Tab-separated table of C-alpha atoms and ligand atoms in Angstrom:
chain	number	residue	atom	x	y	z
A	170	MET	CA	-6.633	-27.738	-19.165
A	171	LYS	CA	-8.816	-26.660	-22.120
A	172	PRO	CA	-7.198	-24.476	-24.787
A	173	SER	CA	-9.504	-21.651	-23.656
A	174	ASP	CA	-8.383	-21.825	-20.012
A	175	TYR	CA	-6.182	-19.041	-18.723
A	176	GLU	CA	-3.320	-19.577	-16.274
A	177	VAL	CA	-4.458	-19.205	-12.664
A	178	LEU	CA	-1.842	-17.559	-10.426
A	179	LEU	CA	-3.958	-17.001	-7.335
A	180	ASN	CA	-6.161	-19.762	-5.947
A	181	ARG	CA	-9.103	-18.739	-3.783
A	182	HIS	CA	-9.254	-20.430	-0.399
A	183	PRO	CA	-12.248	-22.776	-0.081
A	184	LYS	CA	-13.132	-21.134	3.269
A	185	ASN	CA	-13.594	-17.698	1.659
A	186	PRO	CA	-14.703	-15.264	2.851
A	187	ILE	CA	-12.431	-15.942	5.816
A	188	LEU	CA	-13.692	-12.933	7.827
A	189	THR	CA	-16.981	-11.067	7.716
A	190	ALA	CA	-18.822	-8.508	9.872
A	191	ALA	CA	-20.644	-11.442	11.531
A	192	ASP	CA	-17.327	-12.590	13.059
A	193	TRP	CA	-16.734	-9.267	14.843
A	194	PRO	CA	-16.967	-9.023	18.623
A	195	TYR	CA	-18.873	-5.715	18.338
A	196	PRO	CA	-21.465	-4.410	15.850
A	197	VAL	CA	-19.919	-3.317	12.551
A	198	HIS	CA	-21.135	-2.943	8.996
A	199	ALA	CA	-18.331	-4.442	6.867
A	200	VAL	CA	-14.716	-5.671	7.120
A	201	PHE	CA	-12.375	-5.500	4.128
A	202	ASN	CA	-9.007	-4.338	2.698
A	203	PRO	CA	-6.706	-5.656	5.477
A	204	GLY	CA	-3.014	-5.008	5.996
A	205	ALA	CA	-1.151	-8.248	6.737
A	206	THR	CA	2.084	-9.385	8.333
A	207	THR	CA	3.673	-12.386	10.028
A	208	LEU	CA	4.627	-11.714	13.646
A	209	LYS	CA	7.875	-13.049	15.119
A	210	ASP	CA	6.112	-16.086	16.638
A	211	GLY	CA	4.642	-17.026	13.237
A	212	THR	CA	1.157	-15.648	13.926
A	213	THR	CA	-0.582	-14.016	10.970
A	214	LEU	CA	-1.838	-10.556	11.880
A	215	LEU	CA	-4.431	-8.783	9.790
A	216	LEU	CA	-5.112	-5.124	10.448
A	217	CYS	CA	-8.604	-4.975	9.021
A	218	ARG	CA	-10.459	-1.979	7.726
A	219	VAL	CA	-13.721	-1.986	9.639
A	220	GLU	CA	-16.585	0.212	8.514
A	221	ASP	CA	-18.865	0.999	11.417
A	222	ARG	CA	-22.578	1.563	11.218
A	223	ARG	CA	-22.097	5.297	10.671
A	224	GLY	CA	-19.969	4.683	7.543
A	225	ILE	CA	-16.727	5.694	9.291
A	226	SER	CA	-13.805	3.253	9.109
A	227	HIS	CA	-11.282	2.281	11.796
A	228	LEU	CA	-8.673	-0.488	11.982
A	229	CYS	CA	-8.947	-3.659	14.019
A	230	ALA	CA	-6.358	-6.427	14.490
A	231	ALA	CA	-7.197	-10.106	13.971
A	232	ARG	CA	-4.626	-12.822	14.749
A	233	SER	CA	-4.526	-16.450	13.584
A	234	LYS	CA	-2.012	-19.280	13.946
A	235	ASN	CA	-2.581	-20.590	10.397
A	236	GLY	CA	-3.712	-17.405	8.616
A	237	VAL	CA	-6.979	-19.021	7.596
A	238	ASP	CA	-9.212	-19.569	10.611
A	239	GLY	CA	-9.270	-19.459	14.404
A	240	TRP	CA	-9.015	-15.667	14.311
A	241	GLU	CA	-8.711	-13.814	17.592
A	242	ILE	CA	-10.140	-10.386	16.971
A	243	ASP	CA	-9.402	-7.463	19.284
A	244	PRO	CA	-12.516	-6.943	21.437
A	245	GLU	CA	-12.482	-3.203	20.654
A	246	PRO	CA	-11.213	-1.089	17.738
A	247	THR	CA	-7.380	-1.249	17.665
A	248	PHE	CA	-6.503	1.996	15.895
A	249	VAL	CA	-9.144	4.685	15.456
A	250	SER	CA	-9.181	8.087	13.815
A	251	ASP	CA	-8.242	11.026	16.017
A	252	PRO	CA	-9.967	13.974	14.346
A	253	HIS	CA	-9.359	16.273	17.320
A	254	ASN	CA	-5.570	16.128	16.885
A	255	TYR	CA	-5.573	15.034	13.231
A	256	PRO	CA	-8.446	16.785	11.395
A	257	ASP	CA	-7.406	14.968	8.209
A	258	GLU	CA	-8.898	11.843	9.829
A	259	LEU	CA	-12.325	13.440	10.335
A	260	TRP	CA	-14.191	10.752	8.383
A	261	GLY	CA	-12.062	7.801	9.364
A	262	ILE	CA	-8.972	5.815	8.446
A	263	GLU	CA	-8.920	3.180	5.703
A	264	ASP	CA	-6.934	0.581	3.762
A	265	PRO	CA	-3.789	0.022	5.901
A	266	ARG	CA	-0.700	-1.490	4.292
A	267	ILE	CA	1.906	-2.866	6.682
A	268	THR	CA	5.675	-2.952	6.090
A	269	TYR	CA	8.232	-4.254	8.567
A	270	VAL	CA	11.179	-1.880	8.200
A	271	TYR	CA	14.417	-3.640	9.100
A	272	GLU	CA	16.412	-0.483	9.886
A	273	LEU	CA	13.788	0.671	12.407
A	274	GLU	CA	12.863	-2.745	13.769
A	275	GLU	CA	9.222	-1.760	13.702
A	276	TYR	CA	6.175	-1.881	11.511
A	277	LEU	CA	5.180	1.132	9.461
A	278	ILE	CA	1.564	1.425	8.421
A	279	ALA	CA	0.577	3.598	5.486
A	280	TYR	CA	-3.161	4.277	5.508
A	281	THR	CA	-5.766	6.521	3.961
A	282	ALA	CA	-6.864	9.410	6.180
A	283	PHE	CA	-10.254	10.695	5.069
A	284	GLY	CA	-10.823	14.379	5.834
A	285	LYS	CA	-12.561	17.423	4.391
A	286	ALA	CA	-9.978	17.811	1.619
A	287	GLY	CA	-10.560	14.184	0.557
A	288	PRO	CA	-8.444	11.068	1.052
A	289	GLY	CA	-4.756	11.600	1.871
A	290	VAL	CA	-1.882	9.330	2.929
A	291	ALA	CA	-0.862	9.069	6.587
A	292	ILE	CA	1.812	6.968	8.293
A	293	ALA	CA	1.938	5.421	11.753
A	294	SER	CA	4.448	3.083	13.387
A	295	THR	CA	4.025	0.286	15.893
A	296	LYS	CA	6.053	-2.495	17.484
A	297	ASP	CA	3.148	-4.531	18.840
A	298	PHE	CA	-0.106	-3.450	17.120
A	299	LYS	CA	-1.292	-2.224	20.509
A	300	THR	CA	0.249	1.246	20.692
A	301	PHE	CA	0.857	3.402	17.625
A	302	GLU	CA	2.851	6.535	16.897
A	303	ARG	CA	1.447	8.850	14.258
A	304	PHE	CA	3.585	10.656	11.694
A	305	GLY	CA	0.477	12.468	10.442
A	306	LEU	CA	-0.509	13.204	6.860
A	307	VAL	CA	2.449	12.794	4.499
A	308	MET	CA	0.670	13.132	1.142
A	309	GLN	CA	-2.087	15.700	0.736
A	310	ALA	CA	-5.478	14.808	-0.731
A	311	ASP	CA	-6.341	13.468	-3.228
A	312	ASP	CA	-3.933	10.570	-2.623
A	313	LYS	CA	-4.226	6.943	-1.442
A	314	ASP	CA	-3.065	3.337	-2.096
A	315	ALA	CA	0.250	3.826	-0.289
A	316	ALA	CA	2.893	1.535	1.208
A	317	LEU	CA	6.515	1.797	2.269
A	318	PHE	CA	9.382	-0.373	1.095
A	319	PRO	CA	10.998	-2.518	3.813
A	320	ARG	CA	14.460	-1.179	2.877
A	321	GLN	CA	15.992	2.237	2.280
A	322	PHE	CA	17.450	3.362	-1.038
A	323	ASN	CA	20.586	5.523	-0.764
A	324	GLY	CA	19.686	6.235	2.847
A	325	GLU	CA	16.112	7.253	2.114
A	326	PHE	CA	12.748	5.678	2.797
A	327	ALA	CA	10.563	5.143	-0.265
A	328	LEU	CA	6.787	5.333	-0.496
A	329	ILE	CA	4.522	4.170	-3.296
A	330	HIS	CA	1.278	6.145	-3.510
A	331	ARG	CA	-1.416	7.182	-5.961
A	332	PRO	CA	-2.235	10.850	-6.260
A	333	SER	CA	-5.148	11.787	-8.491
A	334	ASN	CA	-4.490	15.043	-10.255
A	335	ASP	CA	-4.568	16.706	-13.649
A	336	SER	CA	-1.996	14.231	-14.961
A	337	GLY	CA	-4.226	11.272	-14.118
A	338	ALA	CA	-4.274	8.536	-11.458
A	339	HIS	CA	-0.882	6.820	-11.730
A	340	MET	CA	1.421	5.129	-9.221
A	341	TRP	CA	4.130	7.447	-7.899
A	342	LEU	CA	7.262	7.008	-5.834
A	343	SER	CA	8.459	9.511	-3.226
A	344	PHE	CA	11.514	9.539	-0.989
A	345	SER	CA	12.236	10.791	2.532
A	346	PRO	CA	15.203	10.880	4.928
A	347	ASP	CA	12.965	10.930	8.032
A	348	LEU	CA	9.428	9.769	7.069
A	349	HIS	CA	8.163	13.348	7.619
A	350	ASN	CA	9.643	15.297	4.696
A	351	TRP	CA	8.946	13.807	1.283
A	352	GLY	CA	10.253	14.713	-2.157
A	353	GLY	CA	11.805	13.364	-5.346
A	354	HIS	CA	8.344	12.489	-6.636
A	355	VAL	CA	8.359	10.419	-9.838
A	356	ILE	CA	5.786	8.365	-11.693
A	357	MET	CA	6.564	4.714	-11.034
A	358	LEU	CA	3.893	3.141	-13.202
A	359	PRO	CA	1.437	5.080	-15.364
A	360	ALA	CA	-2.103	3.943	-16.055
A	361	HIS	CA	-2.706	2.766	-19.588
A	362	ARG	CA	-5.153	4.540	-21.865
A	363	GLY	CA	-8.102	3.447	-23.944
A	364	ALA	CA	-9.632	-0.001	-23.571
A	365	TRP	CA	-7.010	-1.566	-21.297
A	366	TRP	CA	-8.149	-3.197	-18.026
A	367	ASP	CA	-5.810	-0.771	-16.239
A	368	ALA	CA	-6.691	2.346	-18.219
A	369	ASN	CA	-6.807	5.765	-16.549
A	370	LYS	CA	-6.750	4.676	-12.894
A	371	ILE	CA	-4.365	2.300	-11.151
A	372	GLY	CA	-3.031	1.941	-7.597
A	373	LEU	CA	-0.774	-0.250	-5.492
A	374	SER	CA	-2.289	-3.442	-4.074
A	375	PRO	CA	-0.206	-4.957	-1.195
A	376	PRO	CA	3.237	-3.531	-0.323
A	377	PRO	CA	6.034	-4.432	-2.761
A	378	ILE	CA	7.332	-8.019	-2.516
A	379	GLU	CA	11.119	-8.476	-2.354
A	380	THR	CA	12.439	-11.199	-4.697
A	381	ASP	CA	15.872	-12.173	-6.052
A	382	ARG	CA	14.944	-10.520	-9.339
A	383	GLY	CA	13.603	-7.255	-7.963
A	384	TRP	CA	10.428	-5.847	-6.427
A	385	LEU	CA	7.326	-7.733	-7.459
A	386	VAL	CA	4.427	-5.312	-7.363
A	387	MET	CA	0.758	-6.199	-7.521
A	388	TYR	CA	-1.458	-3.316	-8.511
A	389	HIS	CA	-5.138	-2.753	-9.172
A	390	GLY	CA	-6.619	-1.342	-12.324
A	391	VAL	CA	-10.045	0.262	-12.397
A	392	ARG	CA	-12.123	-0.112	-15.519
A	393	HIS	CA	-15.004	2.357	-15.572
A	394	HIS	CA	-18.032	1.186	-17.509
A	395	ALA	CA	-21.731	1.960	-17.808
A	396	SER	CA	-22.766	-0.025	-14.710
A	397	GLY	CA	-19.891	0.953	-12.416
A	398	SER	CA	-16.224	0.226	-11.718
A	399	LEU	CA	-14.425	-3.089	-12.152
A	400	TYR	CA	-11.363	-3.636	-9.906
A	401	ARG	CA	-8.805	-6.176	-11.145
A	402	VAL	CA	-5.188	-6.949	-10.271
A	403	GLY	CA	-2.010	-7.031	-12.364
A	404	LEU	CA	1.724	-7.613	-11.882
A	405	ALA	CA	4.911	-5.665	-12.557
A	406	LEU	CA	8.582	-6.041	-11.628
A	407	PHE	CA	10.877	-3.187	-10.585
A	408	ASP	CA	14.647	-2.915	-10.219
A	409	LYS	CA	16.007	-4.107	-6.885
A	410	ASP	CA	18.245	-1.073	-6.276
A	411	ASN	CA	16.240	1.530	-8.136
A	412	PRO	CA	12.478	0.954	-7.941
A	413	GLU	CA	11.908	3.809	-10.395
A	414	ILE	CA	12.882	1.346	-13.125
A	415	CYS	CA	10.097	-0.937	-14.319
A	416	LEU	CA	11.665	-4.145	-15.680
A	417	LEU	CA	8.489	-5.936	-16.731
A	418	ARG	CA	4.801	-5.085	-16.821
A	419	GLY	CA	2.275	-7.890	-17.243
A	420	GLN	CA	-0.184	-7.366	-20.046
A	421	PRO	CA	-3.320	-9.240	-18.929
A	422	TRP	CA	-4.694	-8.920	-15.427
A	423	ILE	CA	-4.021	-11.902	-13.163
A	424	PHE	CA	-6.981	-11.755	-10.789
A	425	GLY	CA	-10.461	-10.304	-11.101
A	426	PRO	CA	-13.882	-10.586	-9.472
A	427	GLU	CA	-15.404	-13.977	-10.308
A	428	ALA	CA	-16.661	-15.563	-7.065
A	429	GLN	CA	-20.103	-14.659	-5.788
A	430	TYR	CA	-18.626	-12.821	-2.753
A	431	GLU	CA	-16.581	-10.639	-5.143
A	432	VAL	CA	-19.289	-9.780	-7.653
A	433	THR	CA	-21.973	-8.897	-5.089
A	434	GLY	CA	-21.665	-6.747	-1.986
A	435	ASP	CA	-21.600	-3.095	-1.014
A	436	VAL	CA	-19.423	-2.300	-4.022
A	437	SER	CA	-19.833	-5.088	-6.564
A	438	HIS	CA	-17.073	-6.430	-8.813
A	439	VAL	CA	-14.185	-5.506	-6.538
A	440	VAL	CA	-11.136	-7.552	-5.540
A	441	PHE	CA	-8.791	-5.312	-3.555
A	442	PRO	CA	-5.632	-6.984	-2.177
A	443	THR	CA	-3.880	-4.976	0.534
A	444	GLY	CA	-1.690	-7.485	2.370
A	445	TYR	CA	0.419	-10.586	1.934
A	446	THR	CA	2.416	-13.097	3.941
A	447	VAL	CA	5.077	-15.468	2.615
A	448	GLY	CA	5.197	-19.130	3.671
A	449	ALA	CA	8.154	-20.888	5.320
A	450	ASP	CA	9.308	-22.133	1.883
A	451	GLY	CA	9.942	-18.515	0.838
A	452	ASP	CA	7.786	-18.998	-2.264
A	453	THR	CA	4.174	-19.537	-1.223
A	454	ILE	CA	2.385	-16.218	-1.024
A	455	ASN	CA	-0.879	-15.623	0.784
A	456	ILE	CA	-2.756	-12.649	-0.564
A	457	TYR	CA	-5.376	-11.061	1.678
A	458	TYR	CA	-7.966	-8.979	-0.086
A	459	GLY	CA	-11.211	-7.153	0.335
A	460	ALA	CA	-14.105	-8.622	-1.648
A	461	ALA	CA	-16.807	-6.217	-2.837
A	462	ASP	CA	-15.967	-3.843	0.060
A	463	THR	CA	-17.807	-6.327	2.273
A	464	SER	CA	-15.590	-9.202	3.443
A	465	ILE	CA	-11.991	-10.406	3.762
A	466	CYS	CA	-10.726	-13.222	1.539
A	467	LEU	CA	-7.539	-15.200	0.944
A	468	ALA	CA	-5.931	-16.407	-2.271
A	469	THR	CA	-2.661	-18.325	-2.469
A	470	GLY	CA	0.006	-18.399	-5.155
A	471	SER	CA	3.713	-18.877	-5.853
A	472	ILE	CA	6.223	-16.034	-6.209
A	473	SER	CA	8.362	-18.025	-8.677
A	474	GLN	CA	5.300	-18.797	-10.805
A	475	MET	CA	4.387	-15.107	-10.851
A	476	LEU	CA	7.902	-14.174	-12.008
A	477	ASP	CA	7.801	-16.882	-14.638
A	478	TRP	CA	4.399	-15.629	-15.815
A	479	LEU	CA	5.812	-12.093	-16.067
A	480	ASP	CA	8.625	-13.381	-18.299
A	481	ARG	CA	6.014	-14.847	-20.628
A	482	ASN	CA	3.333	-12.149	-20.356
A	483	GLY	CA	5.203	-8.952	-19.597
A	484	THR	CA	6.678	-6.224	-21.721
A	485	GLU	CA	9.832	-4.361	-20.863
A	486	GLY	CA	9.897	-0.735	-19.915
A	487	ILE	CA	7.634	1.591	-18.067
A	488	SER	CA	4.811	1.950	-20.566
A	489	THR	CA	4.092	1.944	-24.232
A	490	GLN	CA	2.008	5.068	-23.891
A	491	GLU	CA	2.361	8.485	-22.311
A	492	PRO	CA	-0.074	9.131	-19.476
A	493	VAL	CA	-2.838	11.628	-20.174
A	494	PRO	CA	-5.240	13.469	-17.901
A	495	ILE	CA	-8.482	11.671	-17.136
A	496	ALA	CA	-11.404	13.357	-18.870
B	286	BMA	C1	-10.937	2.435	-3.751
B	286	BMA	C2	-10.676	2.460	-2.270
B	286	BMA	C3	-10.939	1.124	-1.624
B	286	BMA	C4	-12.186	0.457	-2.129
B	286	BMA	C5	-12.270	0.529	-3.652
B	286	BMA	C6	-13.550	-0.066	-4.203
B	286	BMA	O1	-10.905	3.718	-4.264
B	286	BMA	O2	-11.483	3.431	-1.674
B	286	BMA	O3	-11.058	1.305	-0.242
B	286	BMA	O4	-12.152	-0.894	-1.745
B	286	BMA	O5	-12.180	1.878	-4.038
B	286	BMA	O6	-14.685	0.598	-3.710
C-alpha cells in the first residue's frame, strides 16, 4: 500500500454490473437501487427498481443462489404502482428498502411513491414477494430514502426517512405503534454545511445494520457542483436501544463513484446503495447499489472492519454544526 492509498472498505465485484436492463425478460429502460434480503432457504432476493420506457418505475424481484449471478427474474413486474387506489403513486414507485421485522414475521418494504405532490414515503408488507399489502403513504412529500428497523423500540416501530423542508435535507427518525400513525419526529443525523462531501443533503442508504455495538448506518451525501450532483456514501453508528443517539460519525466518505459504470450513465457520478445481505460468518456484508441510475452492482466488505474504521475515523456526537436551511 502506497502512503497515498486510502483504506478500501467496500470491494467492487469483478462481475459488476451484475444486473442491467439487457438481462430483463421484458423491455425496460434501466434497473437500479434494489432492496435486498436473504430468504429462509438462503436465496438472495433483490427487489429492483425498474424504470420502464415511459420513465415510470415499478419493482421487480430477482433471485439468485449466490447473490452474484444466475438471477431468476420475475417474468412480469412484481409490484407496480396503483394510481387508481393510491394517487400518490401516479408516477411510479421507486427505491425499495426491505426489512424483515421479527415481531411480524414478515418483510416490510419502505419505498418512494411519486405523485403530484412530489416523492413521499409509502410502506407495504409481504411474506413471499408475490402478494403485497399496502399501508399507503406514511410520510407526505417531499420525503424519501426510508427504511424500517427490524426491531421495535419501547413497543414502537421506527422509520428512518429524509424529508426536504425549510430546515434542510437531513435524516429523521419517526415512531409508530401500528405502522399507520407516525410521530415523535426527530433529526437523527443532520447534513453538514459548507465544503463537506455530505453538506446540505444526505439520506439513508440501505436499512440500518444491527451489530453488537449498535446500529451501523450507511448514508449517502450529495455534493452539488457546477456540472451536477455527486453521490457518495458514509458511515455512522447509533445506540442499540435508542437510535436517536449518534455514537460515531465517520469523517471521510467510504465509497464514491470511480468505476466506469458509476461515472457514466443516465445520472453520472452516482453510487446509491439500497440493500445488503450478511454472509454466513455474520461479518461479510454484501452491498447492492444502483450505479449511475442505470445498473445494479455489488460491493463486499466486513462489518467488523467498518466498525474499526469508525473508531479511527469517526467523531463522537451528532454533529459539530447546527443544520441550516438549504439556500
Ligand atoms: C435520488 C433518488 C435516487 C437516485 C438519485 C440519483 O434523489 O431519486 O433514486 O438514484 O437521486 O439520481
